[in-house]
CSV table of C-alpha atoms in Angstrom, one decimal:
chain,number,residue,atom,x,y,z
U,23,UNK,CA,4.3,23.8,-34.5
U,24,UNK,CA,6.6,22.2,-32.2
U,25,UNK,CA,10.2,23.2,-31.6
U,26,UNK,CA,12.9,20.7,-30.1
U,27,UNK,CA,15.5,22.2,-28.3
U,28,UNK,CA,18.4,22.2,-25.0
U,29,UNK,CA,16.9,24.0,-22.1
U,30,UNK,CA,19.1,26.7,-21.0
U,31,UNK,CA,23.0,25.6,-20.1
U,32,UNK,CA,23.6,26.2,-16.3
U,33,UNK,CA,26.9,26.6,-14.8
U,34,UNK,CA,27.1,23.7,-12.7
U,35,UNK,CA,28.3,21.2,-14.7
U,36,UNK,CA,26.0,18.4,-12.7
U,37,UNK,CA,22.7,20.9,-14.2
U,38,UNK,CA,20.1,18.9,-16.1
U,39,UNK,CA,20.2,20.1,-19.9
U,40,UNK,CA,16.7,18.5,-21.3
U,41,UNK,CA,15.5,17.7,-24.7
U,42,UNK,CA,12.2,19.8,-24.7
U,43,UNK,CA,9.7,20.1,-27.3
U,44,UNK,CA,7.9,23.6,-27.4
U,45,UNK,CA,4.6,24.6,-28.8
U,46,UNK,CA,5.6,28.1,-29.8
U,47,UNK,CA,8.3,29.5,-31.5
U,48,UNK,CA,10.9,31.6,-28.7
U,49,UNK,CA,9.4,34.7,-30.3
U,50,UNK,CA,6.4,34.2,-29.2
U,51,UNK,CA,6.5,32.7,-25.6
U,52,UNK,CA,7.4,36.0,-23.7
U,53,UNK,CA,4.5,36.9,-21.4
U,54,UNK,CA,2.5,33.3,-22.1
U,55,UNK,CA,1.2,31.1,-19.7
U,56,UNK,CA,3.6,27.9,-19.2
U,57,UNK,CA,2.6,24.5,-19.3
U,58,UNK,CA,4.7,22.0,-18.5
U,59,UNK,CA,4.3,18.3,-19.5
U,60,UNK,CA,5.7,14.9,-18.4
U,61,UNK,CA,5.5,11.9,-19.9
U,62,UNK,CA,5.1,8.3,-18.6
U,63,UNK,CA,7.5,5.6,-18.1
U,64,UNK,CA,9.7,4.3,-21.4
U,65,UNK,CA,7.8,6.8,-22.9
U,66,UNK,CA,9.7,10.6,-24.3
U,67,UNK,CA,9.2,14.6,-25.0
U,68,UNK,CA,6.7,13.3,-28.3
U,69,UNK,CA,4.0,11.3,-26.5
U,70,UNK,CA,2.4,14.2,-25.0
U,71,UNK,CA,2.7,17.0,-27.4
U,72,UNK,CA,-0.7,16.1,-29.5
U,73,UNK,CA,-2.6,16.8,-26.6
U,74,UNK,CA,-1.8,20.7,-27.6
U,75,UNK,CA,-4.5,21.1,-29.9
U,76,UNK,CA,-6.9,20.3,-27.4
U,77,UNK,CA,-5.9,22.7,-24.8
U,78,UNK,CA,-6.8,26.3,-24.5
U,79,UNK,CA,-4.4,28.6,-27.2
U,80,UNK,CA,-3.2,30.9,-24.6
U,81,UNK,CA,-0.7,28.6,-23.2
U,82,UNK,CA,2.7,27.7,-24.4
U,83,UNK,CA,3.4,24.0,-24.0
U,84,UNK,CA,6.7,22.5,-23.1
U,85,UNK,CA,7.4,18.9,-23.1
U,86,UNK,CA,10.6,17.3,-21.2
U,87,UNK,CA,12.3,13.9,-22.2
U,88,UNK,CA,13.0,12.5,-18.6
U,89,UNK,CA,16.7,12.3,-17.5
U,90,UNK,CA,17.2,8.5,-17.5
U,91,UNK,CA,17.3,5.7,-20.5
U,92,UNK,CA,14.5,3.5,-19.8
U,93,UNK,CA,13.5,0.3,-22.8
U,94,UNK,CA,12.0,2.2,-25.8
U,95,UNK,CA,12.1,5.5,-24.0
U,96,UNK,CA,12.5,7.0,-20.9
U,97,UNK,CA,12.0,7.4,-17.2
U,98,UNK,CA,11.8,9.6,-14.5
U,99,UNK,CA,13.8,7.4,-11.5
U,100,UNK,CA,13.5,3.8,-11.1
U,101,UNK,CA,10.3,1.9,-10.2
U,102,UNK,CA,9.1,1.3,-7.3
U,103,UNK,CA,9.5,-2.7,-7.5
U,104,UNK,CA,13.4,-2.1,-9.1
U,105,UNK,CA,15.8,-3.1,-6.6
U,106,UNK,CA,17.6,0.5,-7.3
U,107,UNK,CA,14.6,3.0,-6.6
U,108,UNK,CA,15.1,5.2,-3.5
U,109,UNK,CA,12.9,8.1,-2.9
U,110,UNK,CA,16.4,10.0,-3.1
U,111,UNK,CA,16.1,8.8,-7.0
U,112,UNK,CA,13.1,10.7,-7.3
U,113,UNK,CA,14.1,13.6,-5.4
U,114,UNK,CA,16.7,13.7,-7.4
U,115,UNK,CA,15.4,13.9,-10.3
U,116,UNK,CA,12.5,16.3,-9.7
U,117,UNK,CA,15.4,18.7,-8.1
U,118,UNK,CA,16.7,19.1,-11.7
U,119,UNK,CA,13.2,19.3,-13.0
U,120,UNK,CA,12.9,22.1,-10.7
U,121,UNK,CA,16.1,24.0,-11.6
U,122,UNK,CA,15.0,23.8,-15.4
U,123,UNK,CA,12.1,25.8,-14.2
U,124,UNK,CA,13.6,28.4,-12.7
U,125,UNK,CA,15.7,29.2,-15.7
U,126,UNK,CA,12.6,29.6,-17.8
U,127,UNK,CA,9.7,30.4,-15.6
U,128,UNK,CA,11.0,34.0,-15.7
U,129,UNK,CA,9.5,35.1,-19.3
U,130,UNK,CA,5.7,33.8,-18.2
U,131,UNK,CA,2.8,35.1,-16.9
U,132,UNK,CA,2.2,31.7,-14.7
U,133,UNK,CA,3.6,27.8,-15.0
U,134,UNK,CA,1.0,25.1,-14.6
U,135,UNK,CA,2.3,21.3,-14.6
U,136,UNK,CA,0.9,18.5,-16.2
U,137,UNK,CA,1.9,14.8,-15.8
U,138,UNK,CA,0.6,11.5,-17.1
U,139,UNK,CA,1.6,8.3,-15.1
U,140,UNK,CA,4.7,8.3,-13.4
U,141,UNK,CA,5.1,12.5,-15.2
U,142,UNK,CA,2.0,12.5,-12.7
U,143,UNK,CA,4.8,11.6,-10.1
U,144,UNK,CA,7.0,14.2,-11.3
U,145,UNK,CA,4.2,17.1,-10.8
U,146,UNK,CA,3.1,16.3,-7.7
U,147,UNK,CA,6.6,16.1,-5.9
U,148,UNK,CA,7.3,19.3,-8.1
U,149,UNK,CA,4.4,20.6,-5.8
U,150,UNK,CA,4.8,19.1,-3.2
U,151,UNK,CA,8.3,20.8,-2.8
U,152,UNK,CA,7.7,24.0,-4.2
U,153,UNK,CA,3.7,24.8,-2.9
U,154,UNK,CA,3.1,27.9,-4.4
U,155,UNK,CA,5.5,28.1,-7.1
U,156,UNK,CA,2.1,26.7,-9.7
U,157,UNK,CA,-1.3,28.1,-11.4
U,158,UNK,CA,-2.6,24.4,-10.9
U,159,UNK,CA,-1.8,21.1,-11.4
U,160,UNK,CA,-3.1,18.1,-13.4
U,161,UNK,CA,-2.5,14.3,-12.8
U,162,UNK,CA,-3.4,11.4,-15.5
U,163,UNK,CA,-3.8,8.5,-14.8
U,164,UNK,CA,-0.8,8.7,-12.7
U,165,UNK,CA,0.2,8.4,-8.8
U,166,UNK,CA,2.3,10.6,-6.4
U,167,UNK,CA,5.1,9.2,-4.2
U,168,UNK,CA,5.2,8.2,-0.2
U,169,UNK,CA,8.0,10.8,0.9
U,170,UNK,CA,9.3,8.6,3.3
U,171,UNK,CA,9.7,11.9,5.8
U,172,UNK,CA,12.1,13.2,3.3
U,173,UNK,CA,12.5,17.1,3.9
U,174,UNK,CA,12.3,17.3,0.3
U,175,UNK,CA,8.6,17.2,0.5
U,176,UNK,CA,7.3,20.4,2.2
U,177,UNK,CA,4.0,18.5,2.6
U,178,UNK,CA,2.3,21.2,5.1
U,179,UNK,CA,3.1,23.8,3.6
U,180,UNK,CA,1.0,22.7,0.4
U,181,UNK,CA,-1.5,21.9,2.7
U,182,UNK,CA,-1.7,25.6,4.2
U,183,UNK,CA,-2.3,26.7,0.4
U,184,UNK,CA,-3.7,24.3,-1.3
U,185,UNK,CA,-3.9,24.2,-5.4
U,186,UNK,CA,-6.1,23.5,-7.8
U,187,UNK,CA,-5.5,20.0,-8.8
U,188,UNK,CA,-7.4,18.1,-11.6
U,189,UNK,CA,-7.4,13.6,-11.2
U,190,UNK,CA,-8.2,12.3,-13.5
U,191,UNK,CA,-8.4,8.4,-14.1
U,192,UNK,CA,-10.2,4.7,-14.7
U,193,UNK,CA,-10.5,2.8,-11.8
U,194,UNK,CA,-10.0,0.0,-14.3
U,195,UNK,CA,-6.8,1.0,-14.7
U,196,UNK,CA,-4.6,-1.9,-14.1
U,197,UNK,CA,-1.0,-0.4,-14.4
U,198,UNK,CA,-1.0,1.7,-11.4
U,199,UNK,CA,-0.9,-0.2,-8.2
U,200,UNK,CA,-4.0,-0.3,-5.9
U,201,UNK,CA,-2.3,0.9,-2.7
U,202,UNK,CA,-0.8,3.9,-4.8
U,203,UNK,CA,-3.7,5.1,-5.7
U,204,UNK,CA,-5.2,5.1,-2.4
U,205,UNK,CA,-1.9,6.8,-1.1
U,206,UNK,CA,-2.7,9.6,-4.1
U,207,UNK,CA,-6.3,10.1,-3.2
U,208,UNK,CA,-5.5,10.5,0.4
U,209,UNK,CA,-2.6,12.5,0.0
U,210,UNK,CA,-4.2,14.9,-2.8
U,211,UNK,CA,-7.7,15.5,-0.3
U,212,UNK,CA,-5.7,16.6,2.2
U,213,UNK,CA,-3.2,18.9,0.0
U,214,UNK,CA,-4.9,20.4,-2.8
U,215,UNK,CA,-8.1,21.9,-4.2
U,216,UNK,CA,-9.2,18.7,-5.5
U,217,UNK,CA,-11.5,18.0,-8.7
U,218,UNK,CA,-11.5,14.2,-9.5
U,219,UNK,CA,-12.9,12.7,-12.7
U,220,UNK,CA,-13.4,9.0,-13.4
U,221,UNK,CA,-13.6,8.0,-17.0
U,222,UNK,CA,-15.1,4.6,-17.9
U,223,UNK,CA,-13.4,2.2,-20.8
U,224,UNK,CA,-10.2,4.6,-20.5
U,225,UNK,CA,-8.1,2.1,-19.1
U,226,UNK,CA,-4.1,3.4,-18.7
U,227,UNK,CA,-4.6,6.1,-21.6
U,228,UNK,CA,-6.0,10.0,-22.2
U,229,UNK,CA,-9.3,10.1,-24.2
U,230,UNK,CA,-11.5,13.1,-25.9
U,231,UNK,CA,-13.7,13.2,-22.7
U,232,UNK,CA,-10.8,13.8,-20.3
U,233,UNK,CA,-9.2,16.4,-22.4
U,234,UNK,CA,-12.1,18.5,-22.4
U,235,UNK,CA,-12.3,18.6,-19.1
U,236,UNK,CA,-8.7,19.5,-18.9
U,237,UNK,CA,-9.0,22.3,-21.1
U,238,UNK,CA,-11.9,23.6,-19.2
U,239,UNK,CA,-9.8,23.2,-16.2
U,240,UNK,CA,-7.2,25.3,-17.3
U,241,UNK,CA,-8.9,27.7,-18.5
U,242,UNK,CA,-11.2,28.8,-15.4
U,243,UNK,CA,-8.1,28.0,-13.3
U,244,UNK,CA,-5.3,30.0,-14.9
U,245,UNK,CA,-7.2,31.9,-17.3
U,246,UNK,CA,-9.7,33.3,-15.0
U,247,UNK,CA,-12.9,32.3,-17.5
U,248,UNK,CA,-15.4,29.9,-18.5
């Protein structure tokens, strides 16, 4: 069952409100682990949600629309080859991804992040700014950003805890630019506890395979069992 819904109204009047799509009713959320998904460019809060049946019970799922209008969909800040993307456009966005958080992040036992493609962008600068505020983190198919010495990303600090992080991904993947994903590897060795999976004939997509592997993922990681 999914729910749609406004998060939270915050008193500044420049505050995020997102479209979210829950997994569970608000009854039954209290106390649940939280797992928070993005979706990929021109893409919205829908796209993700059937990967909830494949993913361990426990958890209550939210999925956000991103903040900005983008062809069919919606994106998360401009691309990187659009004359107006800025790493302030990303920070910018991920700072009101990160204030939703912290109105909801209260009523659960833990918040895990989950992002596919440019959502994968969103999770790991959520991380990368706030190290320890996740269970673990999970990338698909997706990239993280350069930080351009921003202060924004509190890169050592991630480093000096490092968390679990799944990768997964097809190296014939030919939407995500070569040199991003040799910026992602590096940057993910060095930051997190790393488990990287590549998927043969998967292309830019999620299959069966992958998904199992998330859901084992999640469940040793946050759940504590096999």
């Amino acid at each position: 069952m999914t729910e749609p819904a406004h998060g939270t109204s915050a008193s500044s009047a420049s505050s995020w409100d997102p479209v979210v799509l829950w997994s569970k009713p608000e009854s039954e959320r209290e106390g649940t682990p939280l797992l928070v998904l993005f979706h990929g460019y021109m893409a919205n809060e829908e796209d993700l949600m059937g990967l909830t049946d494949h993913l361990p019970a426990e958890f209550t799922v939210a999925s956000l629309r991103a903040p900005q209008a983008a062809g069919p969909g919606f994106s998360w800040f401009p691309l990187s080859r659009e004359s107006d993307y800025s790493v302030e456009r990303v920070v910018e966005s991920v700072t009101a991804v990160s204030q939703w958080l912290d109105e909801v992040r209260g009523r659960h036992s833990s918040v895990s992040i989950l992002g596919f493609s440019q959502g994968m962008a969103v999770a790991t600068s959520l991380l990368r700014h706030r190290p320890t505020d996740f269970a673990c983190v999970v990338g698909l198919s997706g990239f993280a950003v350069p930080s351009e010495g921003h202060e924004f990303f509190r890169d050592d600090e991630a480093a000096a805890a490092p968390v679990g992080f799944f990768w997964g991904r097809d190296q014939e993947d030919q939407v995500i630019l070569p040199e991003m994903i040799e910026f992602t590897h590096a940057w993910l060795t060095k930051h997190t506890k790393l488990t990287k999976i590549i998927y043969s004939n998967m292309f830019h997509s999620i299959n069966l395979r992958e998904l199992a592997h998330v859901r084992e993922f999640l469940t040793m990681t946050v759940l504590g069992r096999r």
